[in-house]
mmCIF file of C-alpha atoms in Angstrom:
data_model
loop_
_atom_site.group_PDB
_atom_site.id
_atom_site.type_symbol
_atom_site.label_atom_id
_atom_site.label_comp_id
_atom_site.label_asym_id
_atom_site.label_seq_id
_atom_site.Cartn_x
_atom_site.Cartn_y
_atom_site.Cartn_z
ATOM 1 C CA MET A 468 3.511 -1.989 -23.028
ATOM 2 C CA ALA A 469 2.972 -2.166 -19.277
ATOM 3 C CA LEU A 470 5.863 -1.164 -17.027
ATOM 4 C CA THR A 471 6.985 -2.307 -13.623
ATOM 5 C CA TYR A 472 7.090 0.218 -10.792
ATOM 6 C CA GLN A 473 10.809 0.953 -11.188
ATOM 7 C CA ALA A 474 10.627 1.114 -14.988
ATOM 8 C CA CYS A 475 7.641 3.469 -14.844
ATOM 9 C CA LEU A 476 9.491 5.650 -12.339
ATOM 10 C CA GLN A 477 12.455 5.923 -14.720
ATOM 11 C CA ALA A 478 10.229 6.626 -17.714
ATOM 12 C CA THR A 479 8.413 9.380 -15.831
ATOM 13 C CA GLN A 480 11.749 11.009 -15.006
ATOM 14 C CA VAL A 481 12.651 11.053 -18.712
ATOM 15 C CA ILE A 482 9.291 12.523 -19.753
ATOM 16 C CA LEU A 483 9.524 15.335 -17.203
ATOM 17 C CA ALA A 484 13.116 16.086 -18.225
ATOM 18 C CA SER A 485 11.990 16.344 -21.854
ATOM 19 C CA GLY A 486 9.365 18.951 -20.928
ATOM 20 C CA SER A 487 6.337 16.746 -21.573
ATOM 21 C CA VAL A 488 3.428 15.685 -19.367
ATOM 22 C CA PRO A 489 3.198 12.008 -18.305
ATOM 23 C CA THR A 490 -0.146 10.268 -17.798
ATOM 24 C CA ILE A 491 0.192 7.191 -15.598
ATOM 25 C CA VAL A 492 -2.535 4.633 -16.262
ATOM 26 C CA GLY A 493 -3.184 1.721 -13.905
ATOM 27 C CA GLU A 494 -5.758 -0.207 -11.938
ATOM 28 C CA ALA A 495 -7.039 1.317 -8.691
ATOM 29 C CA GLY A 496 -4.688 0.725 -5.796
ATOM 30 C CA ILE A 497 -1.769 -0.354 -7.943
ATOM 31 C CA GLY A 498 0.598 2.358 -6.675
ATOM 32 C CA LYS A 499 0.273 5.402 -8.942
ATOM 33 C CA SER A 500 0.145 7.875 -6.045
ATOM 34 C CA ALA A 501 3.056 6.150 -4.294
ATOM 35 C CA LEU A 502 5.075 6.358 -7.492
ATOM 36 C CA VAL A 503 4.502 10.104 -7.826
ATOM 37 C CA ALA A 504 5.399 10.613 -4.157
ATOM 38 C CA ASP A 505 8.644 8.663 -4.677
ATOM 39 C CA LEU A 506 9.355 10.700 -7.799
ATOM 40 C CA ALA A 507 8.893 13.982 -5.934
ATOM 41 C CA ALA A 508 11.185 12.777 -3.154
ATOM 42 C CA GLN A 509 13.891 11.754 -5.634
ATOM 43 C CA ARG A 510 13.716 15.116 -7.391
ATOM 44 C CA GLN A 511 13.405 17.038 -4.100
ATOM 45 C CA ALA A 512 10.270 18.624 -5.503
ATOM 46 C CA LYS A 513 7.306 20.026 -3.596
ATOM 47 C CA LEU A 514 4.249 17.871 -4.290
ATOM 48 C CA PHE A 515 0.696 19.210 -4.597
ATOM 49 C CA THR A 516 -2.173 16.803 -5.311
ATOM 50 C CA THR A 517 -5.666 17.406 -6.680
ATOM 51 C CA VAL A 518 -8.067 14.448 -6.852
ATOM 52 C CA VAL A 519 -9.973 15.371 -9.999
ATOM 53 C CA SER A 520 -12.819 12.936 -9.305
ATOM 54 C CA LEU A 521 -13.714 15.048 -6.251
ATOM 55 C CA VAL A 522 -13.638 18.368 -8.106
ATOM 56 C CA GLU A 523 -16.824 20.064 -9.270
ATOM 57 C CA LYS A 524 -17.048 22.646 -12.019
ATOM 58 C CA GLY A 525 -16.035 25.993 -10.581
ATOM 59 C CA ASP A 526 -13.959 24.532 -7.739
ATOM 60 C CA LEU A 527 -10.669 25.532 -9.371
ATOM 61 C CA VAL A 528 -11.682 28.935 -10.666
ATOM 62 C CA ILE A 529 -14.615 30.956 -9.318
ATOM 63 C CA PRO A 530 -15.742 34.220 -10.957
ATOM 64 C CA VAL A 531 -15.565 37.102 -8.503
ATOM 65 C CA PRO A 532 -17.860 40.129 -8.990
ATOM 66 C CA PRO A 533 -16.359 43.639 -9.111
ATOM 67 C CA LEU A 534 -15.271 44.837 -5.686
ATOM 68 C CA THR A 535 -14.580 48.514 -6.460
ATOM 69 C CA ALA A 536 -15.847 51.253 -8.778
ATOM 70 C CA ASP A 537 -12.699 50.816 -10.863
ATOM 71 C CA SER A 538 -13.899 47.362 -11.857
ATOM 72 C CA PHE A 539 -16.695 48.898 -13.918
ATOM 73 C CA VAL A 540 -16.007 50.090 -17.440
ATOM 74 C CA GLN A 541 -18.331 52.756 -18.884
ATOM 75 C CA THR A 542 -18.581 52.767 -22.669
ATOM 76 C CA ALA A 543 -19.920 55.562 -24.833
ATOM 77 C CA GLN A 544 -22.376 53.472 -26.802
ATOM 78 C CA TYR A 545 -22.652 50.050 -25.209
ATOM 79 C CA GLY A 546 -23.404 50.671 -21.594
ATOM 80 C CA SER A 547 -21.552 49.716 -18.430
ATOM 81 C CA LEU A 548 -19.394 46.577 -18.339
ATOM 82 C CA ALA A 549 -18.033 44.693 -15.353
ATOM 83 C CA ASP A 550 -14.392 43.562 -15.478
ATOM 84 C CA VAL A 551 -14.936 40.207 -13.746
ATOM 85 C CA GLN A 552 -11.984 38.772 -11.869
ATOM 86 C CA PHE A 553 -11.383 35.250 -10.593
ATOM 87 C CA GLY A 554 -10.861 33.489 -7.304
ATOM 88 C CA TYR A 555 -8.759 30.323 -7.341
ATOM 89 C CA SER A 556 -8.834 27.145 -5.294
ATOM 90 C CA HIS A 557 -6.736 26.804 -2.169
ATOM 91 C CA THR A 558 -4.372 24.391 -3.933
ATOM 92 C CA LEU A 559 -3.638 26.866 -6.720
ATOM 93 C CA VAL A 560 -3.162 29.733 -4.260
ATOM 94 C CA ALA A 561 -0.835 27.637 -2.084
ATOM 95 C CA MET A 562 1.141 26.499 -5.120
ATOM 96 C CA ILE A 563 1.650 30.031 -6.444
ATOM 97 C CA ARG A 564 2.682 31.288 -3.017
ATOM 98 C CA TYR A 565 5.139 28.424 -2.657
ATOM 99 C CA ALA A 566 6.579 29.115 -6.122
ATOM 100 C CA GLU A 567 7.146 32.752 -5.234
ATOM 101 C CA ALA A 568 8.765 31.856 -1.908
ATOM 102 C CA HIS A 569 10.942 29.076 -3.436
ATOM 103 C CA PRO A 570 11.671 30.161 -7.022
ATOM 104 C CA GLN A 571 14.479 27.610 -7.464
ATOM 105 C CA GLN A 572 12.594 24.536 -6.235
ATOM 106 C CA GLU A 573 10.711 22.248 -8.568
ATOM 107 C CA ILE A 574 6.977 21.773 -7.980
ATOM 108 C CA ILE A 575 4.940 18.754 -9.093
ATOM 109 C CA TRP A 576 1.189 19.141 -9.419
ATOM 110 C CA PHE A 577 -0.372 15.691 -9.450
ATOM 111 C CA LEU A 578 -3.828 15.525 -11.042
ATOM 112 C CA ASP A 579 -5.019 12.158 -9.742
ATOM 113 C CA GLU A 580 -8.003 10.224 -11.151
ATOM 114 C CA PHE A 581 -8.095 12.669 -14.049
ATOM 115 C CA ASN A 582 -10.528 10.678 -16.186
ATOM 116 C CA ARG A 583 -12.914 10.116 -13.290
ATOM 117 C CA GLY A 584 -13.763 13.791 -13.208
ATOM 118 C CA SER A 585 -16.742 15.113 -15.122
ATOM 119 C CA GLN A 586 -16.359 16.318 -18.696
ATOM 120 C CA ALA A 587 -16.858 19.902 -17.495
ATOM 121 C CA VAL A 588 -14.020 19.583 -14.969
ATOM 122 C CA GLN A 589 -11.718 17.955 -17.508
ATOM 123 C CA SER A 590 -12.441 20.783 -19.926
ATOM 124 C CA GLU A 591 -11.657 23.326 -17.221
ATOM 125 C CA LEU A 592 -8.315 21.629 -16.587
ATOM 126 C CA MET A 593 -7.475 21.274 -20.250
ATOM 127 C CA ASN A 594 -5.853 24.683 -20.538
ATOM 128 C CA LEU A 595 -3.517 23.739 -17.709
ATOM 129 C CA VAL A 596 -2.272 20.748 -19.661
ATOM 130 C CA LEU A 597 -2.347 22.293 -23.123
ATOM 131 C CA GLN A 598 -1.307 25.903 -22.439
ATOM 132 C CA ARG A 599 -0.192 25.851 -18.781
ATOM 133 C CA GLN A 600 -2.760 28.550 -18.147
ATOM 134 C CA ILE A 601 -6.200 28.779 -16.598
ATOM 135 C CA ASN A 602 -7.997 32.037 -17.358
ATOM 136 C CA THR A 603 -5.490 34.791 -16.501
ATOM 137 C CA LEU A 604 -3.326 32.609 -14.250
ATOM 138 C CA LYS A 605 -0.139 31.193 -15.765
ATOM 139 C CA LEU A 606 1.686 28.331 -14.100
ATOM 140 C CA PRO A 607 5.249 29.111 -13.005
ATOM 141 C CA GLU A 608 7.953 27.447 -15.093
ATOM 142 C CA GLN A 609 9.017 25.306 -12.143
ATOM 143 C CA VAL A 610 5.604 23.562 -11.997
ATOM 144 C CA HIS A 611 5.424 20.154 -13.683
ATOM 145 C CA LEU A 612 2.123 18.376 -14.260
ATOM 146 C CA ILE A 613 1.581 14.626 -13.850
ATOM 147 C CA LEU A 614 -1.764 12.989 -14.604
ATOM 148 C CA ALA A 615 -3.049 9.632 -13.367
ATOM 149 C CA GLU A 616 -5.964 7.728 -14.851
ATOM 150 C CA ASN A 617 -7.793 4.461 -14.355
ATOM 151 C CA PRO A 618 -8.096 2.297 -17.463
ATOM 152 C CA ASP A 619 -11.107 2.686 -19.710
ATOM 153 C CA ALA A 620 -12.397 0.422 -22.435
ATOM 154 C CA THR A 621 -11.148 2.762 -25.192
ATOM 155 C CA MET A 622 -7.513 2.170 -24.204
ATOM 156 C CA ALA A 623 -5.506 -0.570 -25.867
ATOM 157 C CA GLY A 624 -5.315 -3.647 -23.651
ATOM 158 C CA PHE A 625 -8.228 -2.625 -21.429
ATOM 159 C CA ALA A 626 -11.236 -3.661 -23.495
ATOM 160 C CA GLN A 627 -12.800 -5.367 -20.468
ATOM 161 C CA SER A 628 -12.246 -2.450 -18.102
ATOM 162 C CA HIS A 629 -15.136 -1.834 -15.733
ATOM 163 C CA TYR A 630 -14.231 1.583 -14.273
ATOM 164 C CA GLY A 631 -16.769 4.397 -14.359
ATOM 165 C CA VAL A 632 -14.592 6.923 -16.174
ATOM 166 C CA THR A 633 -15.090 9.759 -18.625
ATOM 167 C CA PRO A 634 -12.752 9.171 -21.576
ATOM 168 C CA GLY A 635 -10.442 12.134 -21.971
ATOM 169 C CA ASP A 636 -10.414 14.544 -24.880
ATOM 170 C CA ALA A 637 -8.235 13.516 -27.823
ATOM 171 C CA ALA A 638 -6.283 16.750 -27.414
ATOM 172 C CA ILE A 639 -5.179 15.642 -23.936
ATOM 173 C CA ALA A 640 -4.077 12.235 -25.218
ATOM 174 C CA ASP A 641 -2.149 13.882 -28.033
ATOM 175 C CA ARG A 642 -0.224 16.197 -25.695
ATOM 176 C CA THR A 643 0.635 13.768 -22.914
ATOM 177 C CA THR A 644 2.678 10.578 -22.780
ATOM 178 C CA ARG A 645 0.759 7.543 -21.549
ATOM 179 C CA LEU A 646 2.600 5.114 -19.282
ATOM 180 C CA VAL A 647 0.806 1.933 -18.222
ATOM 181 C CA LEU A 648 1.783 0.741 -14.751
ATOM 182 C CA ARG A 649 1.418 -2.932 -13.843
ATOM 183 C CA ALA A 650 1.746 -4.710 -10.534
ATOM 184 C CA ASP A 651 5.157 -6.301 -10.099
ATOM 185 C CA THR A 652 5.782 -8.209 -6.897
ATOM 186 C CA ALA A 653 9.569 -7.952 -6.989
ATOM 187 C CA SER A 654 9.498 -4.156 -7.401
ATOM 188 C CA TRP A 655 6.770 -3.791 -4.779
ATOM 189 C CA LEU A 656 8.675 -5.912 -2.276
ATOM 190 C CA GLN A 657 11.765 -3.777 -2.858
ATOM 191 C CA TRP A 658 9.669 -0.699 -2.104
ATOM 192 C CA ALA A 659 7.912 -2.334 0.868
ATOM 193 C CA THR A 660 11.124 -3.457 2.575
ATOM 194 C CA THR A 661 12.811 -0.060 2.260
ATOM 195 C CA VAL A 662 13.553 1.237 5.743
ATOM 196 C CA VAL A 663 12.043 4.648 6.503
ATOM 197 C CA ALA A 664 12.523 6.256 9.938
ATOM 198 C CA GLY A 665 14.026 3.030 11.263
ATOM 199 C CA GLN A 666 11.168 0.758 10.106
ATOM 200 C CA PRO A 667 10.320 -1.005 6.840
ATOM 201 C CA ARG A 668 7.405 0.544 4.988
ATOM 202 C CA VAL A 669 5.428 -2.694 5.279
ATOM 203 C CA THR A 670 5.485 -5.168 8.151
ATOM 204 C CA PRO A 671 7.665 -8.263 7.522
ATOM 205 C CA LEU A 672 4.655 -10.565 8.015
ATOM 206 C CA VAL A 673 3.115 -9.128 4.822
ATOM 207 C CA THR A 674 6.332 -9.137 2.792
ATOM 208 C CA GLN A 675 7.109 -12.702 3.879
ATOM 209 C CA TYR A 676 3.667 -13.883 2.772
ATOM 210 C CA LEU A 677 3.942 -12.136 -0.612
ATOM 211 C CA THR A 678 7.456 -13.477 -1.116
ATOM 212 C CA GLU A 679 5.965 -16.957 -0.775
ATOM 213 C CA ASN A 680 2.766 -16.092 -2.702
ATOM 214 C CA PRO A 681 3.734 -13.421 -5.274
ATOM 215 C CA ALA A 682 0.568 -13.827 -7.339
ATOM 216 C CA ASP A 683 -1.522 -12.559 -4.410
ATOM 217 C CA LEU A 684 -0.142 -9.006 -4.590
ATOM 218 C CA HIS A 685 -2.713 -7.942 -7.158
ATOM 219 C CA VAL A 686 -5.615 -9.997 -8.456
ATOM 220 C CA VAL A 687 -7.652 -8.321 -11.198
ATOM 221 C CA GLY A 688 -11.324 -9.128 -10.801
ATOM 222 C CA VAL A 689 -12.005 -9.629 -14.523
ATOM 223 C CA ASP A 690 -9.381 -12.339 -14.793
ATOM 224 C CA ASN A 691 -10.093 -13.954 -11.449
ATOM 225 C CA ALA A 692 -12.008 -17.213 -11.326
ATOM 226 C CA THR A 693 -13.492 -16.634 -7.888
ATOM 227 C CA ASP A 694 -16.672 -14.774 -7.039
ATOM 228 C CA ASP A 695 -14.990 -12.403 -4.581
ATOM 229 C CA ASP A 696 -16.239 -8.834 -4.810
ATOM 230 C CA LEU A 697 -12.996 -7.624 -3.172
ATOM 231 C CA GLN A 698 -9.550 -8.323 -4.567
ATOM 232 C CA PRO A 699 -6.050 -7.657 -3.210
ATOM 233 C CA THR A 700 -4.150 -4.643 -4.512
ATOM 234 C CA PRO A 701 -0.840 -3.106 -3.438
ATOM 235 C CA ARG A 702 -2.789 -0.353 -1.639
ATOM 236 C CA ALA A 703 -4.900 -2.962 0.179
ATOM 237 C CA TRP A 704 -1.732 -4.715 1.369
ATOM 238 C CA GLU A 705 -0.520 -1.400 2.824
ATOM 239 C CA ARG A 706 -3.761 -1.178 4.818
ATOM 240 C CA VAL A 707 -3.320 -4.785 5.911
ATOM 241 C CA SER A 708 0.205 -3.994 7.090
ATOM 242 C CA ARG A 709 -1.073 -1.201 9.327
ATOM 243 C CA ALA A 710 -3.842 -3.473 10.636
ATOM 244 C CA VAL A 711 -1.336 -6.223 11.450
ATOM 245 C CA GLN A 712 0.804 -3.752 13.376
ATOM 246 C CA GLU A 713 -2.232 -2.589 15.342
ATOM 247 C CA LEU A 714 -3.323 -6.171 16.084
ATOM 248 C CA ASP A 715 0.153 -6.797 17.416
ATOM 249 C CA ALA A 716 0.147 -3.616 19.515
ATOM 250 C CA GLN A 717 -3.222 -4.528 21.047
ATOM 251 C CA GLN A 718 -2.245 -8.226 21.416
ATOM 252 C CA LEU A 719 -5.303 -9.338 19.451
ATOM 253 C CA PHE A 720 -3.792 -12.102 17.344
ATOM 254 C CA ASN A 721 -5.610 -14.523 19.630
ATOM 255 C CA GLN A 722 -8.945 -13.223 18.290
ATOM 256 C CA SER A 723 -9.029 -15.394 15.173
ATOM 257 C CA ALA A 724 -12.482 -14.223 14.042
ATOM 258 C CA VAL A 725 -11.427 -10.562 14.260
ATOM 259 C CA VAL A 726 -8.180 -11.236 12.385
ATOM 260 C CA ALA A 727 -9.958 -13.144 9.613
ATOM 261 C CA ALA A 728 -12.666 -10.485 9.187
ATOM 262 C CA ILE A 729 -10.117 -7.672 8.851
ATOM 263 C CA MET A 730 -8.049 -9.572 6.304
ATOM 264 C CA GLN A 731 -11.084 -10.613 4.259
ATOM 265 C CA GLY A 732 -12.430 -7.058 4.386
ATOM 266 C CA ASN A 733 -9.257 -5.800 2.734
ATOM 267 C CA LEU A 734 -8.227 -8.659 0.455
ATOM 268 C CA GLY A 735 -11.422 -10.557 -0.334
ATOM 269 C CA MET A 736 -12.463 -13.972 0.938
ATOM 270 C CA THR A 737 -9.955 -16.101 -0.960
ATOM 271 C CA VAL A 738 -6.691 -14.250 -0.313
ATOM 272 C CA GLY A 739 -7.918 -12.803 3.002
ATOM 273 C CA THR A 740 -8.609 -16.277 4.392
ATOM 274 C CA ALA A 741 -5.244 -17.539 3.169
ATOM 275 C CA PHE A 742 -3.390 -14.645 4.783
ATOM 276 C CA ALA A 743 -5.348 -15.033 8.032
ATOM 277 C CA GLY A 744 -4.211 -18.665 8.084
ATOM 278 C CA PHE A 745 -0.644 -17.525 7.494
ATOM 279 C CA LEU A 746 -0.942 -15.175 10.476
ATOM 280 C CA THR A 747 -2.343 -18.001 12.621
ATOM 281 C CA GLN A 748 0.732 -20.034 11.766
ATOM 282 C CA HIS A 749 3.288 -17.280 12.283
ATOM 283 C CA ARG A 750 1.531 -15.237 14.967
ATOM 284 C CA PRO A 751 -1.031 -17.644 16.448
ATOM 285 C CA GLY A 752 -1.810 -15.477 19.459
ATOM 286 C CA LEU A 753 1.369 -15.595 21.520
ATOM 287 C CA THR A 754 4.977 -15.286 20.486
ATOM 288 C CA VAL A 755 7.484 -17.688 22.011
ATOM 289 C CA GLU A 756 8.698 -14.901 24.294
ATOM 290 C CA GLN A 757 5.149 -14.026 25.361
ATOM 291 C CA ALA A 758 4.302 -17.674 26.015
ATOM 292 C CA MET A 759 7.345 -17.946 28.270
ATOM 293 C CA THR A 760 7.142 -14.629 30.113
ATOM 294 C CA LEU A 761 3.623 -13.147 30.223
ATOM 295 C CA PRO A 762 1.916 -13.712 33.583
ATOM 296 C CA ASP A 763 -1.429 -14.388 31.855
ATOM 297 C CA ALA A 764 0.003 -16.627 29.120
ATOM 298 C CA VAL A 765 -1.820 -19.705 30.449
ATOM 299 C CA ALA A 766 -5.153 -17.878 30.587
ATOM 300 C CA THR A 767 -4.623 -16.559 27.062
ATOM 301 C CA MET A 768 -3.674 -20.022 25.856
ATOM 302 C CA LYS A 769 -6.953 -21.477 27.132
ATOM 303 C CA MET A 770 -8.970 -18.985 25.042
ATOM 304 C CA LEU A 771 -7.295 -19.987 21.778
ATOM 305 C CA SER A 772 -8.458 -22.548 19.280
ATOM 306 C CA ALA A 773 -6.843 -25.970 19.229
ATOM 307 C CA ALA A 774 -4.989 -25.107 16.021
ATOM 308 C CA GLN A 775 -3.569 -21.946 17.582
ATOM 309 C CA GLN A 776 -2.536 -23.783 20.743
ATOM 310 C CA GLN A 777 -0.766 -26.442 18.714
ATOM 311 C CA GLN A 778 1.042 -23.836 16.616
ATOM 312 C CA ILE A 779 2.245 -21.966 19.699
ATOM 313 C CA LEU A 780 3.604 -25.176 21.182
ATOM 314 C CA GLN A 781 5.303 -26.025 17.898
ATOM 315 C CA ASN A 782 6.857 -22.551 17.782
ATOM 316 C CA CYS A 783 8.150 -23.044 21.305
ATOM 317 C CA LEU A 784 9.592 -26.427 20.372
ATOM 318 C CA GLN A 785 11.253 -24.942 17.287
ATOM 319 C CA ALA A 786 12.941 -22.198 19.317
ATOM 320 C CA SER A 787 16.674 -22.749 19.252
ATOM 321 C CA GLU A 788 16.902 -22.007 22.974
ATOM 322 C CA TRP A 789 14.293 -22.482 25.660
ATOM 323 C CA PRO A 790 14.620 -19.310 27.750
ATOM 324 C CA PHE A 791 13.114 -20.914 30.842
ATOM 325 C CA CYS A 792 15.422 -23.956 30.869
ATOM 326 C CA PRO A 793 19.205 -24.342 30.355
ATOM 327 C CA ALA A 794 20.639 -27.036 28.080
ATOM 328 C CA ASP A 795 21.231 -29.534 30.890
ATOM 329 C CA GLY A 796 17.645 -28.996 32.042
ATOM 330 C CA GLN A 797 16.382 -29.684 28.525
ATOM 331 C CA PHE A 798 18.365 -32.913 28.533
ATOM 332 C CA ALA A 799 16.895 -33.876 31.874
ATOM 333 C CA ILE A 800 13.365 -33.375 30.539
ATOM 334 C CA ALA A 801 14.103 -35.413 27.424
ATOM 335 C CA GLN A 802 15.712 -38.115 29.528
ATOM 336 C CA THR A 803 12.658 -38.285 31.806
ATOM 337 C CA ILE A 804 10.421 -38.727 28.798
ATOM 338 C CA ALA A 805 12.799 -41.354 27.404
ATOM 339 C CA ASP A 806 12.475 -43.344 30.633
ATOM 340 C CA GLN A 807 8.712 -43.516 30.082
ATOM 341 C CA ALA A 808 8.634 -46.308 27.529
ATOM 342 C CA ASP A 809 4.860 -46.198 27.114
ATOM 343 C CA LEU A 810 4.923 -42.514 26.150
ATOM 344 C CA LEU A 811 7.665 -42.960 23.581
ATOM 345 C CA GLU A 812 5.894 -45.954 22.101
ATOM 346 C CA SER A 813 2.732 -43.863 21.779
ATOM 347 C CA LEU A 814 4.616 -41.040 20.103
ATOM 348 C CA ALA A 815 6.312 -43.442 17.700
ATOM 349 C CA ALA A 816 2.980 -45.039 16.816
ATOM 350 C CA VAL A 817 1.194 -41.823 15.870
ATOM 351 C CA GLN A 818 3.997 -39.707 14.431
ATOM 352 C CA ALA A 819 3.420 -40.906 10.860
ATOM 353 C CA ALA A 820 -0.162 -39.655 10.884
ATOM 354 C CA HIS A 821 0.472 -36.460 12.848
ATOM 355 C CA PRO A 822 3.344 -34.224 11.637
ATOM 356 C CA GLY A 823 3.287 -32.246 14.873
ATOM 357 C CA VAL A 824 3.943 -35.392 16.916
ATOM 358 C CA ALA A 825 6.704 -36.432 14.533
ATOM 359 C CA GLN A 826 8.277 -33.002 14.984
ATOM 360 C CA LEU A 827 8.094 -33.327 18.765
ATOM 361 C CA TYR A 828 9.569 -36.818 18.586
ATOM 362 C CA GLY A 829 12.442 -35.610 16.411
ATOM 363 C CA LEU A 830 13.084 -32.611 18.630
ATOM 364 C CA LEU A 831 13.263 -34.730 21.752
ATOM 365 C CA THR A 832 15.778 -36.943 19.962
ATOM 366 C CA GLN A 833 17.886 -33.898 19.057
ATOM 367 C CA ILE A 834 17.795 -32.650 22.636
ATOM 368 C CA GLY A 835 18.827 -36.074 23.849
ATOM 369 C CA LEU A 836 21.759 -36.208 21.446
ATOM 370 C CA ARG A 837 22.793 -32.690 22.389
ATOM 371 C CA GLY A 838 22.408 -33.458 26.074
ATOM 372 C CA SER A 839 24.614 -36.521 25.844
ATOM 373 C CA GLN A 840 27.554 -34.171 25.285
ATOM 374 C CA ILE A 841 26.771 -32.085 28.363
ATOM 375 C CA GLU A 842 28.873 -32.644 31.430
ATOM 376 C CA VAL A 843 26.628 -33.073 34.463
#
C-alpha cells in the first residue's frame, strides 16, 4: 500500500521507535530525501547522508597496512602475520566523532539510493543493516539507519519499473520494513507552503498552479500518454520554484523563450509549456506596480509579445486601484470615453468575440457607476 508524504512520515517514526530499519521506496524525485530531512528535524536528530549509488567498493572501509613493528605477529611455526587495520570513510569518522561529542543526541544515517549501488557495495553495507557493525567498527546505539530505494520490477506494484537498480539481498528485505511513498498533491502543497525563515518553501506561483492542476505534480512516464522524455516530479517543481524566483529577481519574465525553455527543461514539453503559459498570464513581463512606476516600462512593453502586452493591460485594468489616478480621475477618463460614441459602439460590437474587450467594456461601466457617486 502506497502512503502519502504525511502518512509515510508517521509510519517511519513508528518503525524507528520500534527499533527497526525503514526502507522508503519511491520514484526518483518524489520526496524521499525531503521526508528524511523533515523526520530528522522533528526528532532533533543529526542527519548524515551517504548516496550509495556513488559509493565504490572500498570507499567505506579501506584496509590499512601495519604502521609499526607491533602490528606484526611472529608465530613459531607459521611465519610472520600482519594484523591489518582499517581506515573508514569521512562520513563514518564524522559520525563517530559526533556521537562521542553528543552522546545523548540521536543520529540518523540515511543510505540513499541503496539499490542503485553495486552488489559489492550492498554486500559491504549489509553488516551495518543486519548487525550494526562493519568489520571491527560498531555503530553507537544512538545511530538509526534509514534506507531509500527506487522501485524495481521485483517489487509488488512495480512490474513496469524502468530503473537501473540492483535488487537487494533477501536478507535485507527480511530485516527492514518497506514503505512505499506516493506523490500526493495535498500533502506536498502543505509542505511547500510552510514558511521557513520568513518565506514559503516554494514560490506561490508554483503552488497556485499546482492547486489548480494537481495532476501535474508528478507524472509517471510509464503511465503517461505523451512522448515527453522529461516528466514533472516534486523535486523538479522545487527547481522550478528557484528558477522562477531568479527570473523575477533578474526581471526576465519578459523573455518568453527563456522562460519556456527553463520550464520545459525541468517539467517536459507538455507540463512545461502549460506552466510557462500560466506564468505569462500571471507574470507576463511586468507587474502592475512595475508597469506604473518603472521609468523603462514603455520600452520593456514594446519588446513583449502581443499576448504579454494584452495580459499586462488586463492586469492593470483588474487592479482595484489605479495608483497613478485617483477615483475622480478614473471617472473623468471613463466619462471622456463615454462621450466618444463611435468608440463605445466599436467596443460593444466586438466584445462578444473578444473577451478582453468585453472585460474593458465592463470595467469602464463599473468605473462610470462608481464615479457617479463621487462629488466633484
